[in-house]
PDB file of C-alpha atoms in Angstrom:
ATOM      1  CA  GLY A   1      65.334  81.594  14.370  1.00 82.00           C
ATOM      2  CA  THR A   2      68.984  80.231  14.414  1.00 89.00           C
ATOM      3  CA  ILE A   3      71.057  78.497  11.505  1.00 89.00           C
ATOM      4  CA  PHE A   4      74.002  76.252  12.153  1.00 91.00           C
ATOM      5  CA  LEU A   5      76.632  75.802   9.592  1.00 90.00           C
ATOM      6  CA  ASP A   6      78.841  72.865  10.467  1.00 89.00           C
ATOM      7  CA  GLU A   7      82.970  72.776   8.713  1.00 89.00           C
ATOM      8  CA  ILE A   8      82.425  76.027   7.460  1.00 91.00           C
ATOM      9  CA  GLY A   9      85.789  76.439   6.198  1.00 90.00           C
ATOM     10  CA  GLU A  10      84.923  73.986   3.510  1.00 90.00           C
ATOM     11  CA  MET A  11      82.302  76.137   1.922  1.00 90.00           C
ATOM     12  CA  ALA A  12      83.720  76.694  -1.466  1.00 90.00           C
ATOM     13  CA  MET A  13      84.256  80.135  -2.775  1.00 88.00           C
ATOM     14  CA  GLY A  14      81.328  81.107  -4.466  1.00 89.00           C
ATOM     15  CA  THR A  15      78.635  80.241  -2.006  1.00 90.00           C
ATOM     16  CA  GLN A  16      80.391  82.066   0.380  1.00 91.00           C
ATOM     17  CA  ALA A  17      80.054  85.430  -1.273  1.00 90.00           C
ATOM     18  CA  LYS A  18      76.447  84.191  -1.816  1.00 89.00           C
ATOM     19  CA  PHE A  19      76.042  83.826   1.621  1.00 89.00           C
ATOM     20  CA  LEU A  20      77.726  87.187   2.952  1.00 90.00           C
ATOM     21  CA  ARG A  21      75.414  89.009   1.040  1.00 89.00           C
ATOM     22  CA  VAL A  22      72.704  87.409   2.920  1.00 87.00           C
ATOM     23  CA  LEU A  23      74.143  88.140   5.947  1.00 87.00           C
ATOM     24  CA  GLU A  24      73.934  91.318   5.013  1.00 86.00           C
ATOM     25  CA  GLY A  25      70.407  91.450   4.581  1.00 83.00           C
ATOM     26  CA  HIS A  26      69.735  90.823   0.284  1.00 84.00           C
ATOM     27  CA  PRO A  27      67.227  88.957  -0.323  1.00 85.00           C
ATOM     28  CA  PHE A  28      67.416  85.933  -2.385  1.00 81.00           C
ATOM     29  CA  GLU A  29      65.052  82.988  -4.011  1.00 80.00           C
ATOM     30  CA  ARG A  30      64.379  79.747  -3.797  1.00 80.00           C
ATOM     31  CA  VAL A  31      65.520  77.320  -6.125  1.00 82.00           C
ATOM     32  CA  GLY A  32      62.962  77.377  -9.094  1.00 82.00           C
ATOM     33  CA  GLY A  33      61.578  80.304  -7.597  1.00 82.00           C
ATOM     34  CA  ASN A  34      61.478  84.051  -8.355  1.00 84.00           C
ATOM     35  CA  THR A  35      59.736  85.554  -5.423  1.00 87.00           C
ATOM     36  CA  PRO A  36      62.869  87.673  -3.371  1.00 86.00           C
ATOM     37  CA  ILE A  37      62.860  86.261   0.633  1.00 86.00           C
ATOM     38  CA  ARG A  38      64.438  88.232   3.553  1.00 85.00           C
ATOM     39  CA  VAL A  39      65.698  86.062   6.760  1.00 83.00           C
ATOM     40  CA  ASP A  40      66.789  87.679  10.277  1.00 84.00           C
ATOM     41  CA  VAL A  41      68.040  84.315  11.882  1.00 85.00           C
ATOM     42  CA  ARG A  42      70.738  83.767  14.070  1.00 89.00           C
ATOM     43  CA  VAL A  43      74.178  81.811  12.940  1.00 91.00           C
ATOM     44  CA  VAL A  44      76.413  79.561  14.251  1.00 92.00           C
ATOM     45  CA  SER A  45      78.912  78.126  12.106  1.00 92.00           C
ATOM     46  CA  ALA A  46      81.622  75.157  13.573  1.00 91.00           C
ATOM     47  CA  THR A  47      85.072  74.422  11.454  1.00 89.00           C
ATOM     48  CA  ASN A  48      88.193  72.577  12.668  1.00 83.00           C
ATOM     49  CA  VAL A  49      90.242  74.165  10.492  1.00 83.00           C
ATOM     50  CA  PRO A  50      91.955  77.819  11.366  1.00 87.00           C
ATOM     51  CA  LEU A  51      90.055  79.968   9.637  1.00 90.00           C
ATOM     52  CA  GLU A  52      92.255  82.707   9.730  1.00 90.00           C
ATOM     53  CA  ASP A  53      95.166  80.337   8.092  1.00 90.00           C
ATOM     54  CA  ALA A  54      92.674  80.267   5.471  1.00 89.00           C
ATOM     55  CA  VAL A  55      91.826  84.098   4.945  1.00 91.00           C
ATOM     56  CA  ARG A  56      95.278  84.132   4.559  1.00 90.00           C
ATOM     57  CA  SER A  57      96.276  82.096   2.078  1.00 89.00           C
ATOM     58  CA  GLY A  58      92.886  83.195   0.135  1.00 88.00           C
ATOM     59  CA  ASP A  59      90.437  79.855   0.893  1.00 89.00           C
ATOM     60  CA  PHE A  60      88.084  82.142   2.861  1.00 91.00           C
ATOM     61  CA  ARG A  61      86.842  85.348   2.488  1.00 92.00           C
ATOM     62  CA  ARG A  62      88.365  87.674   4.396  1.00 92.00           C
ATOM     63  CA  ASP A  63      84.937  89.991   4.630  1.00 92.00           C
ATOM     64  CA  LEU A  64      83.004  86.690   5.285  1.00 91.00           C
ATOM     65  CA  PHE A  65      85.124  86.342   8.434  1.00 92.00           C
ATOM     66  CA  PHE A  66      85.237  89.570  10.285  1.00 91.00           C
ATOM     67  CA  ARG A  67      81.410  89.218   9.958  1.00 90.00           C
ATOM     68  CA  LEU A  68      80.823  85.995  11.584  1.00 90.00           C
ATOM     69  CA  GLN A  69      83.662  86.343  14.043  1.00 86.00           C
ATOM     70  CA  VAL A  70      81.189  87.917  16.652  1.00 86.00           C
ATOM     71  CA  VAL A  71      81.752  85.368  19.833  1.00 87.00           C
ATOM     72  CA  GLU A  72      84.032  82.474  18.748  1.00 86.00           C
ATOM     73  CA  ILE A  73      84.038  79.499  21.288  1.00 86.00           C
ATOM     74  CA  SER A  74      87.819  77.225  21.251  1.00 86.00           C
ATOM     75  CA  VAL A  75      86.844  73.689  22.057  1.00 85.00           C
ATOM     76  CA  ALA A  76      89.597  71.683  22.759  1.00 87.00           C
ATOM     77  CA  PRO A  77      89.761  68.145  20.692  1.00 89.00           C
ATOM     78  CA  LEU A  78      88.638  65.598  22.969  1.00 91.00           C
ATOM     79  CA  ARG A  79      91.883  63.930  23.073  1.00 89.00           C
ATOM     80  CA  ASP A  80      92.979  66.969  25.450  1.00 91.00           C
ATOM     81  CA  ARG A  81      90.082  66.232  27.557  1.00 92.00           C
ATOM     82  CA  ARG A  82      89.428  63.268  28.286  1.00 91.00           C
ATOM     83  CA  GLU A  83      87.519  63.235  31.336  1.00 94.00           C
ATOM     84  CA  ASP A  84      84.580  64.510  29.170  1.00 95.00           C
ATOM     85  CA  ILE A  85      84.435  61.015  27.533  1.00 96.00           C
ATOM     86  CA  ARG A  86      82.682  59.031  29.554  1.00 96.00           C
ATOM     87  CA  ILE A  87      79.765  61.982  30.348  1.00 97.00           C
ATOM     88  CA  LEU A  88      79.726  61.929  26.191  1.00 97.00           C
ATOM     89  CA  ALA A  89      79.694  57.918  26.219  1.00 97.00           C
ATOM     90  CA  GLU A  90      76.852  57.876  28.017  1.00 97.00           C
ATOM     91  CA  HIS A  91      75.067  60.664  26.723  1.00 97.00           C
ATOM     92  CA  PHE A  92      75.386  58.763  23.268  1.00 97.00           C
ATOM     93  CA  LEU A  93      74.806  55.922  24.921  1.00 96.00           C
ATOM     94  CA  SER A  94      71.525  57.503  26.265  1.00 96.00           C
ATOM     95  CA  ARG A  95      70.277  58.875  23.003  1.00 95.00           C
ATOM     96  CA  PHE A  96      71.138  55.233  20.968  1.00 95.00           C
ATOM     97  CA  VAL A  97      68.899  53.474  23.743  1.00 95.00           C
ATOM     98  CA  LYS A  98      66.039  55.266  23.113  1.00 94.00           C
ATOM     99  CA  GLU A  99      65.957  55.364  18.952  1.00 93.00           C
ATOM    100  CA  THR A 100      66.669  52.116  18.851  1.00 91.00           C
ATOM    101  CA  GLY A 101      64.936  50.135  22.285  1.00 92.00           C
ATOM    102  CA  ARG A 102      67.938  48.327  22.695  1.00 92.00           C
ATOM    103  CA  LYS A 103      67.502  47.214  26.507  1.00 91.00           C
ATOM    104  CA  ILE A 104      71.620  48.355  26.878  1.00 94.00           C
ATOM    105  CA  ARG A 105      72.113  49.880  30.991  1.00 93.00           C
ATOM    106  CA  GLY A 106      75.722  50.876  30.798  1.00 95.00           C
ATOM    107  CA  PHE A 107      79.364  50.206  30.130  1.00 96.00           C
ATOM    108  CA  THR A 108      82.020  48.063  32.478  1.00 95.00           C
ATOM    109  CA  ASP A 109      84.658  49.445  33.555  1.00 95.00           C
ATOM    110  CA  GLU A 110      86.948  48.123  30.874  1.00 95.00           C
ATOM    111  CA  ALA A 111      84.648  49.520  28.201  1.00 95.00           C
ATOM    112  CA  PHE A 112      85.248  53.190  29.256  1.00 96.00           C
ATOM    113  CA  ARG A 113      88.975  52.734  29.934  1.00 94.00           C
ATOM    114  CA  LYS A 114      89.368  51.841  26.486  1.00 94.00           C
ATOM    115  CA  LEU A 115      87.761  54.990  25.382  1.00 95.00           C
ATOM    116  CA  GLU A 116      89.650  57.033  27.591  1.00 94.00           C
ATOM    117  CA  MET A 117      93.079  55.818  26.392  1.00 91.00           C
ATOM    118  CA  TYR A 118      92.385  55.944  22.341  1.00 92.00           C
ATOM    119  CA  HIS A 119      93.425  59.247  20.472  1.00 89.00           C
ATOM    120  CA  TRP A 120      90.126  60.167  19.142  1.00 90.00           C
ATOM    121  CA  PRO A 121      91.908  61.706  15.988  1.00 87.00           C
ATOM    122  CA  GLY A 122      87.762  62.126  14.785  1.00 86.00           C
ATOM    123  CA  ASN A 123      86.974  63.930  17.622  1.00 89.00           C
ATOM    124  CA  VAL A 124      83.372  64.102  18.922  1.00 92.00           C
ATOM    125  CA  ARG A 125      81.780  63.060  16.488  1.00 91.00           C
ATOM    126  CA  GLU A 126      83.707  59.596  16.080  1.00 93.00           C
ATOM    127  CA  LEU A 127      83.171  58.982  19.745  1.00 96.00           C
ATOM    128  CA  ARG A 128      79.234  59.228  18.541  1.00 96.00           C
ATOM    129  CA  ASN A 129      79.742  56.947  16.032  1.00 95.00           C
ATOM    130  CA  VAL A 130      81.921  54.341  18.259  1.00 96.00           C
ATOM    131  CA  ILE A 131      78.877  54.578  20.416  1.00 96.00           C
ATOM    132  CA  GLU A 132      75.806  54.299  18.011  1.00 95.00           C
ATOM    133  CA  ARG A 133      78.428  51.193  16.399  1.00 94.00           C
ATOM    134  CA  ALA A 134      78.040  49.553  19.864  1.00 94.00           C
ATOM    135  CA  VAL A 135      74.800  49.912  20.756  1.00 94.00           C
ATOM    136  CA  ALA A 136      73.724  48.546  17.190  1.00 93.00           C
ATOM    137  CA  LEU A 137      75.938  45.562  17.376  1.00 91.00           C
ATOM    138  CA  SER A 138      75.988  44.333  20.931  1.00 90.00           C
ATOM    139  CA  ALA A 139      74.471  41.348  21.860  1.00 87.00           C
ATOM    140  CA  GLY A 140      74.712  41.681  26.100  1.00 90.00           C
ATOM    141  CA  PRO A 141      73.111  44.965  28.353  1.00 94.00           C
ATOM    142  CA  ILE A 142      76.077  45.852  29.129  1.00 95.00           C
ATOM    143  CA  LEU A 143      78.751  47.167  26.730  1.00 95.00           C
ATOM    144  CA  ASP A 144      82.133  45.915  27.263  1.00 94.00           C
ATOM    145  CA  ALA A 145      85.493  46.150  25.585  1.00 93.00           C
ATOM    146  CA  GLY A 146      84.501  43.714  23.260  1.00 92.00           C
ATOM    147  CA  ASP A 147      81.842  45.934  21.606  1.00 93.00           C
ATOM    148  CA  ILE A 148      83.854  49.128  21.728  1.00 93.00           C
ATOM    149  CA  TRP A 149      85.178  49.053  17.611  1.00 91.00           C
ATOM    150  CA  LEU A 150      88.231  51.703  17.428  1.00 89.00           C
ATOM    151  CA  SER A 151      90.142  52.696  14.216  1.00 79.00           C
ATOM    152  CA  SER A 152      93.493  50.194  14.548  1.00 68.00           C
ATOM    153  CA  LEU A 153      95.391  52.060  12.224  1.00 59.00           C
ATOM    154  CA  GLU A 154      94.789  54.720  14.835  1.00 53.00           C
ATOM    155  CA  MET A 155      96.519  51.839  17.756  1.00 45.00           C
ATOM    156  CA  GLU A 156      99.370  51.498  15.532  1.00 47.00           C
ATOM    157  CA  PRO A 157     102.465  52.017  17.223  1.00 48.00           C
ATOM    158  CA  PRO A 158     103.989  55.599  16.353  1.00 47.00           C
ATOM    159  CA  ILE A 159     107.159  54.979  13.610  1.00 45.00           C
ATOM    160  CA  THR A 160     109.935  56.453  15.878  1.00 48.00           C
ATOM    161  CA  ALA A 161     112.984  55.796  13.184  1.00 45.00           C
ATOM    162  CA  VAL A 162     113.600  56.572   9.823  1.00 49.00           C
ATOM    163  CA  THR A 163     115.933  55.157   7.467  1.00 51.00           C
ATOM    164  CA  SER A 164     115.997  57.725   4.490  1.00 55.00           C
ATOM    165  CA  TYR A 165     114.547  61.136   3.916  1.00 59.00           C
ATOM    166  CA  VAL A 166     112.442  61.064   0.411  1.00 69.00           C
ATOM    167  CA  PRO A 167     111.180  65.129  -0.392  1.00 77.00           C
ATOM    168  CA  LEU A 168     107.883  65.081  -0.719  1.00 77.00           C
ATOM    169  CA  SER A 169     105.021  68.011  -0.906  1.00 84.00           C
ATOM    170  CA  LEU A 170     102.438  67.945   1.692  1.00 83.00           C
ATOM    171  CA  GLU A 171      99.894  67.351  -1.266  1.00 86.00           C
ATOM    172  CA  GLU A 172     101.601  64.104  -2.202  1.00 84.00           C
ATOM    173  CA  ILE A 173     101.925  62.862   1.626  1.00 86.00           C
ATOM    174  CA  GLU A 174      98.007  63.424   2.309  1.00 87.00           C
ATOM    175  CA  LYS A 175      97.494  62.011  -1.177  1.00 89.00           C
ATOM    176  CA  ARG A 176      99.741  58.612  -0.122  1.00 87.00           C
ATOM    177  CA  HIS A 177      98.148  59.091   3.275  1.00 89.00           C
ATOM    178  CA  ILE A 178      94.173  58.792   2.138  1.00 90.00           C
ATOM    179  CA  ILE A 179      95.051  56.169  -0.504  1.00 89.00           C
ATOM    180  CA  ALA A 180      96.682  54.170   1.889  1.00 87.00           C
ATOM    181  CA  THR A 181      93.303  55.173   4.227  1.00 88.00           C
ATOM    182  CA  LEU A 182      91.132  54.347   1.447  1.00 89.00           C
ATOM    183  CA  GLU A 183      92.705  50.645   1.244  1.00 86.00           C
ATOM    184  CA  HIS A 184      92.548  49.880   4.789  1.00 86.00           C
ATOM    185  CA  THR A 185      88.740  50.322   5.008  1.00 84.00           C
ATOM    186  CA  GLU A 186      88.871  48.491   1.263  1.00 85.00           C
ATOM    187  CA  TRP A 187      87.080  52.253  -0.146  1.00 90.00           C
ATOM    188  CA  ASN A 188      84.336  52.505   2.885  1.00 89.00           C
ATOM    189  CA  LYS A 189      84.249  55.921   2.030  1.00 90.00           C
ATOM    190  CA  SER A 190      82.285  56.134   5.181  1.00 89.00           C
ATOM    191  CA  GLN A 191      84.552  54.634   7.770  1.00 87.00           C
ATOM    192  CA  THR A 192      88.048  56.452   5.943  1.00 89.00           C
ATOM    193  CA  ALA A 193      86.370  59.852   6.540  1.00 87.00           C
ATOM    194  CA  GLN A 194      85.502  59.363   9.919  1.00 84.00           C
ATOM    195  CA  ILE A 195      89.577  57.945  10.638  1.00 86.00           C
ATOM    196  CA  LEU A 196      90.782  60.921   8.755  1.00 87.00           C
ATOM    197  CA  GLY A 197      88.544  63.195  10.451  1.00 85.00           C
ATOM    198  CA  ILE A 198      86.921  64.905   7.677  1.00 88.00           C
ATOM    199  CA  GLU A 199      83.239  65.118   5.950  1.00 89.00           C
ATOM    200  CA  ARG A 200      82.475  62.245   3.657  1.00 89.00           C
ATOM    201  CA  SER A 201      82.103  65.420   1.070  1.00 91.00           C
ATOM    202  CA  THR A 202      85.399  66.481   1.497  1.00 90.00           C
ATOM    203  CA  LEU A 203      86.664  62.987   1.097  1.00 91.00           C
ATOM    204  CA  ASP A 204      84.557  62.841  -1.799  1.00 91.00           C
ATOM    205  CA  ARG A 205      86.359  65.916  -3.573  1.00 91.00           C
ATOM    206  CA  LYS A 206      89.853  65.029  -2.246  1.00 91.00           C
ATOM    207  CA  ILE A 207      89.648  62.128  -4.128  1.00 92.00           C
ATOM    208  CA  LYS A 208      88.293  63.455  -6.942  1.00 91.00           C
ATOM    209  CA  SER A 209      90.832  66.361  -7.514  1.00 90.00           C
ATOM    210  CA  TYR A 210      93.557  63.386  -6.744  1.00 88.00           C
ATOM    211  CA  ASP A 211      91.829  61.238  -9.340  1.00 88.00           C
ATOM    212  CA  LEU A 212      92.172  58.143  -6.830  1.00 89.00           C
ATOM    213  CA  ARG A 213      90.721  55.347  -7.879  1.00 85.00           C
ATOM    214  CA  ARG A 214      89.933  51.371  -6.627  1.00 79.00           C
TER     215      ARG A 214
END
């Protein structure tokens, strides 16, 4: 069979060591069990962080990296392949229409233009969530621009001038950005993770690490 591991770059070091043993053919036991099990599977993994940098910084095991790096496929972010947005939007619409039974036939040209002009910081996952929300909340048979909810935080105009420089560490910058995004979403963690382009579990770890409280 095949096992797919998403965001493998977020895997804890202890788990990486255990997973490497499994990949090398060592048996393992189920939680609460005592029967050794061996597996023969194809492993497909994905990450949005450069694993080479994670190896250099000590956050990812070098031996596991080379064990996984057999065939590597690099996929550009959605903002760099806007020609795929319409195709993916129609795919997700078809999927969610079947799942929900909603009678929605397609998109208006204005809806497509709105999707194609957006920056998509959350990549394909964000597009999927946007279409799922539109299908759930739309009142008509065609999705219009008004049915497409996009992050207002991302659409704010960029800052073009800096009045003063305050030296901050990358950690402090990340902490402040997470706080600002949490406040923007009124501490909706799922929406915050979507805007930041990270997994909900990653956001939970960062909130705990920075000791953030509402």
